[in-house]
Coordinates of C-alpha atoms and ligand atoms in Angstrom, one line a residue:
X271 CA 0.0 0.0 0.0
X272 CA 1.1 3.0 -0.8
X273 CA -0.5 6.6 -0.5
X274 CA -0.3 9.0 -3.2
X275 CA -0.8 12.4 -1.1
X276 CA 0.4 13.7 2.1
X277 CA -2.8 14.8 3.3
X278 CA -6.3 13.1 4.1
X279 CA -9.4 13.5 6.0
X280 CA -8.7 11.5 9.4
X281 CA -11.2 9.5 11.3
X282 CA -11.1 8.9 15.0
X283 CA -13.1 7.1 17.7
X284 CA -15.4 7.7 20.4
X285 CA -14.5 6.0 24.1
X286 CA -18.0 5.9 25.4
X287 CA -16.9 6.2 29.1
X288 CA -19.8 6.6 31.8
X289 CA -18.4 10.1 33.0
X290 CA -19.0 11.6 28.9
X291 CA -21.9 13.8 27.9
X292 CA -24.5 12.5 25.1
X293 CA -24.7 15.0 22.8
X294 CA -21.7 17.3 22.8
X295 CA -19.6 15.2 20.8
X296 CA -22.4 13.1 18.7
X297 CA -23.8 16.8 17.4
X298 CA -20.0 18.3 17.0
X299 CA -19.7 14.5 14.4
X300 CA -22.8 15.9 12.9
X301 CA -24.6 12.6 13.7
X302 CA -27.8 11.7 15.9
X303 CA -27.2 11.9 19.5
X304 CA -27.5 9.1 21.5
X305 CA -29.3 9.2 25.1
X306 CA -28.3 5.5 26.0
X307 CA -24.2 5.8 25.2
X308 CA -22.0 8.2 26.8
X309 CA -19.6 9.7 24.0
X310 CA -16.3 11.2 26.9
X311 CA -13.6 11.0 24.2
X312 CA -12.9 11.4 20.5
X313 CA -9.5 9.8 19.9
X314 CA -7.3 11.0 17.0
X315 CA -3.9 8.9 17.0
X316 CA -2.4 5.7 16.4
X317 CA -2.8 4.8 20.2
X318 CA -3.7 1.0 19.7
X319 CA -6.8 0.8 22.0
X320 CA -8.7 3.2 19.3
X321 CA -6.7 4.3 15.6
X322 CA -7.9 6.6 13.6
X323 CA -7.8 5.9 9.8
X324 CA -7.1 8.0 7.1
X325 CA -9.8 8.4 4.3
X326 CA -8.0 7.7 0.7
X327 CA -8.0 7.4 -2.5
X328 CA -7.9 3.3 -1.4
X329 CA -10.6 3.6 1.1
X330 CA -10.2 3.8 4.9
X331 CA -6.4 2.7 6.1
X332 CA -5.7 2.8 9.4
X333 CA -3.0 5.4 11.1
X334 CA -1.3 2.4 12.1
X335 CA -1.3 0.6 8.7
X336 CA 0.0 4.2 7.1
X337 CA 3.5 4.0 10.1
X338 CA 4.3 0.9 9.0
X339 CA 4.4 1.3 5.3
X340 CA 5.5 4.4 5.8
X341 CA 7.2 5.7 9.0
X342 CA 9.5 7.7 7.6
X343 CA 7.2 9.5 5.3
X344 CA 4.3 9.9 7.6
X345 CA 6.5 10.8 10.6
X346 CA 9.9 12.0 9.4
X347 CA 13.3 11.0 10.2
X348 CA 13.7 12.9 13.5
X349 CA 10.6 11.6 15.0
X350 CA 11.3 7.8 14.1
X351 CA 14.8 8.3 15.6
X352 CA 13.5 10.2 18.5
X353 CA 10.0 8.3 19.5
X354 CA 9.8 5.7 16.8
X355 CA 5.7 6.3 17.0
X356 CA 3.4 9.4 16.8
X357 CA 4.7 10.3 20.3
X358 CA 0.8 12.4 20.5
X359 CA -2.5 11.6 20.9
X360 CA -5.4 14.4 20.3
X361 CA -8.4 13.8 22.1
X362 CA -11.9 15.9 21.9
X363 CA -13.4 15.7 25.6
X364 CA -17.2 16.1 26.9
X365 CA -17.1 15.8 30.9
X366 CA -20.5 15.4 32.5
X367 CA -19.4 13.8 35.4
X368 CA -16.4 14.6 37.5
X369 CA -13.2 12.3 36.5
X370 CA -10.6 10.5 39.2
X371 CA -8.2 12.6 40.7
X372 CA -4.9 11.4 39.4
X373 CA -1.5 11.9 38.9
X374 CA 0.7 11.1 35.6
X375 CA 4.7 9.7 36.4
X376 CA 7.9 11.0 34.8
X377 CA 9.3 9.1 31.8
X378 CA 12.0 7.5 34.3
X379 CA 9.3 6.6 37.0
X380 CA 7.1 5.0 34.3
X381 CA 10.2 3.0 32.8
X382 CA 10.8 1.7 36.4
X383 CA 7.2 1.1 37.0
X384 CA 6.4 -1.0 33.9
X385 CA 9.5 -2.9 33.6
X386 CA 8.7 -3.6 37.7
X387 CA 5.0 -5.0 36.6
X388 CA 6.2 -7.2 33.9
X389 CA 8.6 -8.8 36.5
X390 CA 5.9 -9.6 38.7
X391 CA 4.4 -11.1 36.0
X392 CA 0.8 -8.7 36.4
X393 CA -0.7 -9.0 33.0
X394 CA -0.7 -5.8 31.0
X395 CA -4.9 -5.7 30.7
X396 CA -5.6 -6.4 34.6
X397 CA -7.2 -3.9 36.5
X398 CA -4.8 -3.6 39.3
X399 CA -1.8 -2.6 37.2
X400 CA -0.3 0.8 37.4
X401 CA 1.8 1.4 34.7
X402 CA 0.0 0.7 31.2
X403 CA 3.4 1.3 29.2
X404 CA 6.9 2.9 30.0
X405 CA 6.0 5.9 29.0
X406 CA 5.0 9.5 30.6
X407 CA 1.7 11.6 29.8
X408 CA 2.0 15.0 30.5
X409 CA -0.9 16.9 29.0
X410 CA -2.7 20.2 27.7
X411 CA -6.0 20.6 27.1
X412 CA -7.7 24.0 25.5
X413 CA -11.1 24.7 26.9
X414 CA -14.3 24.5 24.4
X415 CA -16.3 26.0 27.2
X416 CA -16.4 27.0 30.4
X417 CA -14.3 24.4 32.1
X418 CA -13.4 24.0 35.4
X419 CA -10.9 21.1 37.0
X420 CA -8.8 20.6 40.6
X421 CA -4.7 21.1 39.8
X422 CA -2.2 21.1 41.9
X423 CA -2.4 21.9 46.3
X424 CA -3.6 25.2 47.4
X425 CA -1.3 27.6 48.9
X426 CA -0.8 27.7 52.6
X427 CA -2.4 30.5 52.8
X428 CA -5.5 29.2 50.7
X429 CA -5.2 26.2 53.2
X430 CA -5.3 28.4 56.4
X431 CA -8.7 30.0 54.4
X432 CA -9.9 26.0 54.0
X433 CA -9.6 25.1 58.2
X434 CA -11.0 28.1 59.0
X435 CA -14.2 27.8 56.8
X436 CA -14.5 24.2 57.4
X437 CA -13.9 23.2 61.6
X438 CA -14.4 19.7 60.9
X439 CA -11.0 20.0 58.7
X440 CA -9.1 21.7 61.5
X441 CA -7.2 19.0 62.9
X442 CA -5.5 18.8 59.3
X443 CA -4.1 22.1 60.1
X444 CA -1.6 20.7 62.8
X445 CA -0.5 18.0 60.7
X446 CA 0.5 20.6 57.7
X447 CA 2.2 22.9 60.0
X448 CA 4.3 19.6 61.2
X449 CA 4.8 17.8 58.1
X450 CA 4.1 19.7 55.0
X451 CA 2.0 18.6 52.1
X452 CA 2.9 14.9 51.9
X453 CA 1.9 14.9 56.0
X454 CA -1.6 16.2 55.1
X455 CA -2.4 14.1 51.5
X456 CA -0.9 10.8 53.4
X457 CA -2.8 11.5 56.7
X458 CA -6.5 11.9 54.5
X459 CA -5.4 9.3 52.1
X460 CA -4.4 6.9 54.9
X461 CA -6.9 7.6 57.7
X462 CA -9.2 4.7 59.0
X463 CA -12.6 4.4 56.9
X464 CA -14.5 4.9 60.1
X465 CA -12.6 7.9 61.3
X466 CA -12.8 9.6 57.4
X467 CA -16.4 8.6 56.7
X468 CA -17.4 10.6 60.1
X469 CA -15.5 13.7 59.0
X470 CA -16.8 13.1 55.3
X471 CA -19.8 13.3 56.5
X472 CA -20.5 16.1 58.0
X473 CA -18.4 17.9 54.5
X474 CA -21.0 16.2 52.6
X475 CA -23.9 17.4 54.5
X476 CA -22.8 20.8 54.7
X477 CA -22.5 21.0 51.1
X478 CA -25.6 19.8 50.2
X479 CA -27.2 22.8 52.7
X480 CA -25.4 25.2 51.0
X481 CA -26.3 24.4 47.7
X482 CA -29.6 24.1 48.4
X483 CA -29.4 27.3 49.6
X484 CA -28.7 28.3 46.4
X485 CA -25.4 30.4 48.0
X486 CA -22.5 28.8 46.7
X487 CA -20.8 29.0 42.8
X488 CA -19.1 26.4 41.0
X489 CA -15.5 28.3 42.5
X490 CA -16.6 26.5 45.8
X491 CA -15.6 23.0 47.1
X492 CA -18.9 22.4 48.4
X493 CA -20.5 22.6 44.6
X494 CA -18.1 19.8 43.6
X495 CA -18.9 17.8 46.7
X496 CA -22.6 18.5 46.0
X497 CA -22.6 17.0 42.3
X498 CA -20.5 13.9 43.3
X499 CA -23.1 13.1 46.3
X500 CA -25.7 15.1 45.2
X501 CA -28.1 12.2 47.0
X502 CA -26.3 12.7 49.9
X503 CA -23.2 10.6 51.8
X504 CA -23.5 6.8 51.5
X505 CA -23.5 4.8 55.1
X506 CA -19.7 3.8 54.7
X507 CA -16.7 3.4 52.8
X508 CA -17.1 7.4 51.3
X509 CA -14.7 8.1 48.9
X510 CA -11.7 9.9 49.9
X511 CA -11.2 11.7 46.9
X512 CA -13.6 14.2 48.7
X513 CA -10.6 15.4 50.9
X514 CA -9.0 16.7 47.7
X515 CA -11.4 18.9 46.7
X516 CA -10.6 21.1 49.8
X517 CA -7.0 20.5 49.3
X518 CA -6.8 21.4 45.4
X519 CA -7.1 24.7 43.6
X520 CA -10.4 24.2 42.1
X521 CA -9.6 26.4 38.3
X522 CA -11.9 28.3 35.9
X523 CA -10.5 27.9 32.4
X524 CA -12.4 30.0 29.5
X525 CA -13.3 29.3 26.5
X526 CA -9.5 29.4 24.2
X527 CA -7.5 29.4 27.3
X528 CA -5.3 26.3 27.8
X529 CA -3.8 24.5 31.8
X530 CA -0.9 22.0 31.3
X531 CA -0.8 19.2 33.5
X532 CA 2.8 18.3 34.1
X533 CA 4.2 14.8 36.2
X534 CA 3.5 15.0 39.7
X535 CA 0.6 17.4 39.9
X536 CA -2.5 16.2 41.5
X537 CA -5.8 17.0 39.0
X538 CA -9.4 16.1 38.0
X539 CA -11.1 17.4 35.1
X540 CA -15.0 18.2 36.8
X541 CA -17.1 19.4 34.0
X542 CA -16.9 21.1 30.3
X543 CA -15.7 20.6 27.2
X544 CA -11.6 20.7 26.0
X545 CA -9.4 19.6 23.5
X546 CA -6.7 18.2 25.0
X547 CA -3.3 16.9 23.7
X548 CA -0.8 13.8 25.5
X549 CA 1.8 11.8 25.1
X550 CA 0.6 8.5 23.9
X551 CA 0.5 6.9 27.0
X552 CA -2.3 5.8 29.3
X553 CA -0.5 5.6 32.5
X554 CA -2.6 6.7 35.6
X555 CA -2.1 6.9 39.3
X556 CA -5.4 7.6 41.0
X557 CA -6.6 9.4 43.8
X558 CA -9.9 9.0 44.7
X559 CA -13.7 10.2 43.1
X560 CA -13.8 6.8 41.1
X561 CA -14.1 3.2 41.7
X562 CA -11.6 2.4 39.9
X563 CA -8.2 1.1 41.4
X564 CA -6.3 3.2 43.9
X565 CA -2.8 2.5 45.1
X566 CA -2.2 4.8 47.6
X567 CA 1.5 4.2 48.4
X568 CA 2.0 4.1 44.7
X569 CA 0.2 7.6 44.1
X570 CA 2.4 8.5 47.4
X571 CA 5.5 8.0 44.8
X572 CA 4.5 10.1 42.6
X573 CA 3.0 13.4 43.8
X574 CA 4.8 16.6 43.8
X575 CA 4.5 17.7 47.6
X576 CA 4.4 21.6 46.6
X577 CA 1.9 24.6 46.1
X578 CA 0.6 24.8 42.8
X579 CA -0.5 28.3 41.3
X580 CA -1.8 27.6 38.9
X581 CA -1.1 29.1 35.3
X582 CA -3.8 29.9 33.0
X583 CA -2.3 30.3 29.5
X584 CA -4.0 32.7 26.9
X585 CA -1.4 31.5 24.1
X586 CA 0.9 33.4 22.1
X587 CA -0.1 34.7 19.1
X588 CA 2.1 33.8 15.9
X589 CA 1.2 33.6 12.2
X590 CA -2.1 33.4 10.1
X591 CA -4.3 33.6 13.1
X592 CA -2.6 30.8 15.1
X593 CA -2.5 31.1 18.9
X594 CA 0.5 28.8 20.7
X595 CA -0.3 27.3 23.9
X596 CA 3.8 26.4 25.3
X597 CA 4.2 22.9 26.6
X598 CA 7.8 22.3 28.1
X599 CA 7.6 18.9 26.6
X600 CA 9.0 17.0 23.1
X601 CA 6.6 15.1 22.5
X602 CA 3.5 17.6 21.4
X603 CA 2.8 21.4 20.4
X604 CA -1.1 22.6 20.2
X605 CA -1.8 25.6 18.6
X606 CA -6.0 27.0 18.1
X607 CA -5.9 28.5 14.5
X608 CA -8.5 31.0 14.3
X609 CA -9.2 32.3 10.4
X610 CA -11.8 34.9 9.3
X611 CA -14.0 33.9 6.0
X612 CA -12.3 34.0 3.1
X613 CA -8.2 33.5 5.1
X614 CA -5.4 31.5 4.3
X615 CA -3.0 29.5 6.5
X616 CA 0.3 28.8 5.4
X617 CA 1.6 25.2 6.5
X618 CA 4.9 23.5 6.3
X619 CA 5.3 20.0 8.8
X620 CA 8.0 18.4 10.1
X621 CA 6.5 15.4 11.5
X622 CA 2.7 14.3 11.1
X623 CA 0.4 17.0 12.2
X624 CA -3.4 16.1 13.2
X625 CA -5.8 19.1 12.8
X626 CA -9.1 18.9 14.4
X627 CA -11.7 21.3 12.9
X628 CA -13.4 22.7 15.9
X629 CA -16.0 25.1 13.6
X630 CA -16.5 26.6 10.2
X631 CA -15.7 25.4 7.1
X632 CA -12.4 25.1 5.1
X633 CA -10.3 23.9 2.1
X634 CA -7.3 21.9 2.6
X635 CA -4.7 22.2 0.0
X636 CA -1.4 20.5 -1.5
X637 CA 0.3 21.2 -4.5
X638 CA -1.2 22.9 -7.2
X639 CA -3.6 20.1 -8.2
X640 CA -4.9 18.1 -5.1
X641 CA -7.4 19.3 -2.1
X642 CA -10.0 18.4 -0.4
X643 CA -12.9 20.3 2.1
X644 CA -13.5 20.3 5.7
X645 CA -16.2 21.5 8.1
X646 CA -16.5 21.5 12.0
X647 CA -16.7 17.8 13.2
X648 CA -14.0 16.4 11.2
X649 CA -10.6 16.0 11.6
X650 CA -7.0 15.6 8.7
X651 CA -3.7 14.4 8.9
X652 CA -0.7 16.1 6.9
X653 CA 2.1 13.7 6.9
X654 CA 6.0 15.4 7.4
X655 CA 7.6 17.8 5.4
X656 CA 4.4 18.6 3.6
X657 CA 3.8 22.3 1.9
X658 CA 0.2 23.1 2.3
X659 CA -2.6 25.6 2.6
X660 CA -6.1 26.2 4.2
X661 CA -8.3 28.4 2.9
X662 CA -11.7 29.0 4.7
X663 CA -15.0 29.7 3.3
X664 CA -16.4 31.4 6.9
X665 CA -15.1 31.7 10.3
X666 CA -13.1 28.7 11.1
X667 CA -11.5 27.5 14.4
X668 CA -9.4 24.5 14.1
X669 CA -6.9 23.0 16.5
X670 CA -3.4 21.8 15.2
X671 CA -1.2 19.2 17.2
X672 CA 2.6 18.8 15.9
X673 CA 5.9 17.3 17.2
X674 CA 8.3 20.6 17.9
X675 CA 10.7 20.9 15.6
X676 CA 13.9 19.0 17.3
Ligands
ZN144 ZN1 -4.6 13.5 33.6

């Protein structure tokens, strides 16, 4: 097989994960939604648990089927030396319902982690295992809508606010000023289910008065604690996660601006829509608001034990409408494109870019004598050192994800 252009029309997949909205991503596809099947992802990548496939002149071929013909002329030179895969994977995101807090490892902790898991002989599918692969996922994701998520521990002085406006928390208060942040996340983490469910309680209870009373906004913990046990607190065994919504900056993103989450830092995506960008990796360490797998000393390993400010990025603006979002990582870049009707984007790759048409409607072209058209809802590939251009009938917003040039 091989492929005549360097462009195509890219189709990805949807992970219908129970946390996902039903129509968000269903109407952005421009199909019919569904109210029975969450759609929480749309993957576009050669990850092998969903790859997209490129729409060509020989019918549908998978990402995956293109790298192996054709590594070096999908990906380029550097990026087979460097990754020997599309180090990336672009992802479309509906949150309805809060996600796990978690925490991603550094490349070295994951090598460690997965080689350690093989030795034990846990088998790479089973529920209990950490490390999915050997590699790291740090990760970006550009907000859609208004978005908020938990990243990174409050301040001390945010902290001192937290015991003061919630008694019940006030024996935590000792324990930071003895021990610092890993003291306070191992002592909630850690604490007897009897002794936390009493405390968790009366958290729970006092969040559901509040919003009831119609006095708190989504920038309180209490609003997050209210949607996650919106029925109120179950007899026993209450998730710990709770803890770390008191302990974490809860952060607004807007509509265009961007929050990377680097190894280490502590975060839950808790409603809105993003685009968000990885390594291809799908290595998680959780920390509570799922029933999922926790490993608490393994988490322990992993967490940065620091206050996080945390950095909202606007982008930097740079040519034909594109806005940069900077990741201090080699593995991805994201840029939003922005063009008015009737502009033109000049394009040159150096490894396989994915570009992910948020809105409007566009015209994708290569050489003099081969293009094709795109509107929102659909996604292209444009394989390394490619020439190209986009020309857009209206107002079109797309998304662009690239290796940096090395
Ligand atoms: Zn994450």
């Amino acid at each position: 097989m091989s492929l005549q252009h360097g462009a195509y029309l890219l189709q990805g997949k949807i992970q219908p994960y129970a946390w996902g909205g039903y129509t968000y991503i269903k109407k952005w596809l421009g199909e019919v939604p569904d109210t029975h099947t969450p759609s929480a992802e749309y993957w576009l990548g050669a990850h092998p648990l969903a790859v997209s496939k490129l729409v060509t002149e020989q019918g549908l071929v998978g990402l995956d089927e293109a790298l192996a013909v054709n590594k070096e002329a999908v990906l380029g030179n550097k990026v087979v030396q460097t990754f020997d895969t599309l180090p990336y994977l672009l992802k479309l995101l509906d949150v309805r319902e809060m996600l796990s807090i978690q925490v991603h490892p550094t490349k070295a902790a994951a090598e460690a982690g997965f080689a350690a898991e093989n030795e034990q002989g846990i088998p790479q599918n089973a529920a209990h295992r950490n490390y999915k692969d050997a590699n790291h996922k740090p990760e970006v994701m550009v907000a859609l809508s208004e978005f908020w998520l938990l990243h990174g521990f409050k301040t001390p002085a945010l902290l001192q606010e937290v015991w003061e406006q919630f008694p019940v928390l006030q024996p935590l208060a000792t324990v930071f000023e003895q021990g610092g942040y890993k003291a306070l996340y191992e002592t909630v983490m850690t604490m007897p289910e009897a002794e936390a469910d009493t405390l968790l309680k009366v958290l729970i209870a006092d969040a559901i008065e509040a919003k009831s009373a119609g006095s708190i906004t989504q920038n309180d913990p209490r609003w997050w604690v209210h949607k996650y046990y919106t029925n109120g607190a179950p007899a026993q065994n209450i998730d710990k996660g709770i803890f770390s919504i008191y302990l974490l900056n809860i952060v607004h993103v807007s509509p265009g601006e961007a929050v990377f989450q680097d190894a280490g830092i502590l975060h839950a995506y808790l409603e809105g829509q993003n685009v968000e960008l990885m390594a291809n990796s799908d290595n998680v360490l959780r920390g509570g608001l799922t029933p999922k797998h926790v490993d608490v000393p393994e988490l322990m390993k992993h967490v940065r034990f620091e206050p996080v400010v945390p950095q909202v990025m606007r982008g930097d603006a740079t040519m034909f409408g594109a806005v940069n979002y900077p990741c201090p990582v080699a593995d991805f870049g994201i840029d939003s494109v922005t063009m008015p009707a009737n502009g033109s984007y000049q394009g040159l790759t150096n490894s396989l870019e994915i570009w992910l048409v948020h809105e409007g409607a566009a015209r994708v072209h290569l050489g003099s004598n081969y293009h094709f058209d795109v509107i929102g809802g659909q996604a292209f590939a444009v394989f390394a050192e490619q020439r190209f251009s986009i020309s857009s009938a209206q107002k079109t917003n797309l998304y662009r994800a690239f290796v940096p040039a090395m």
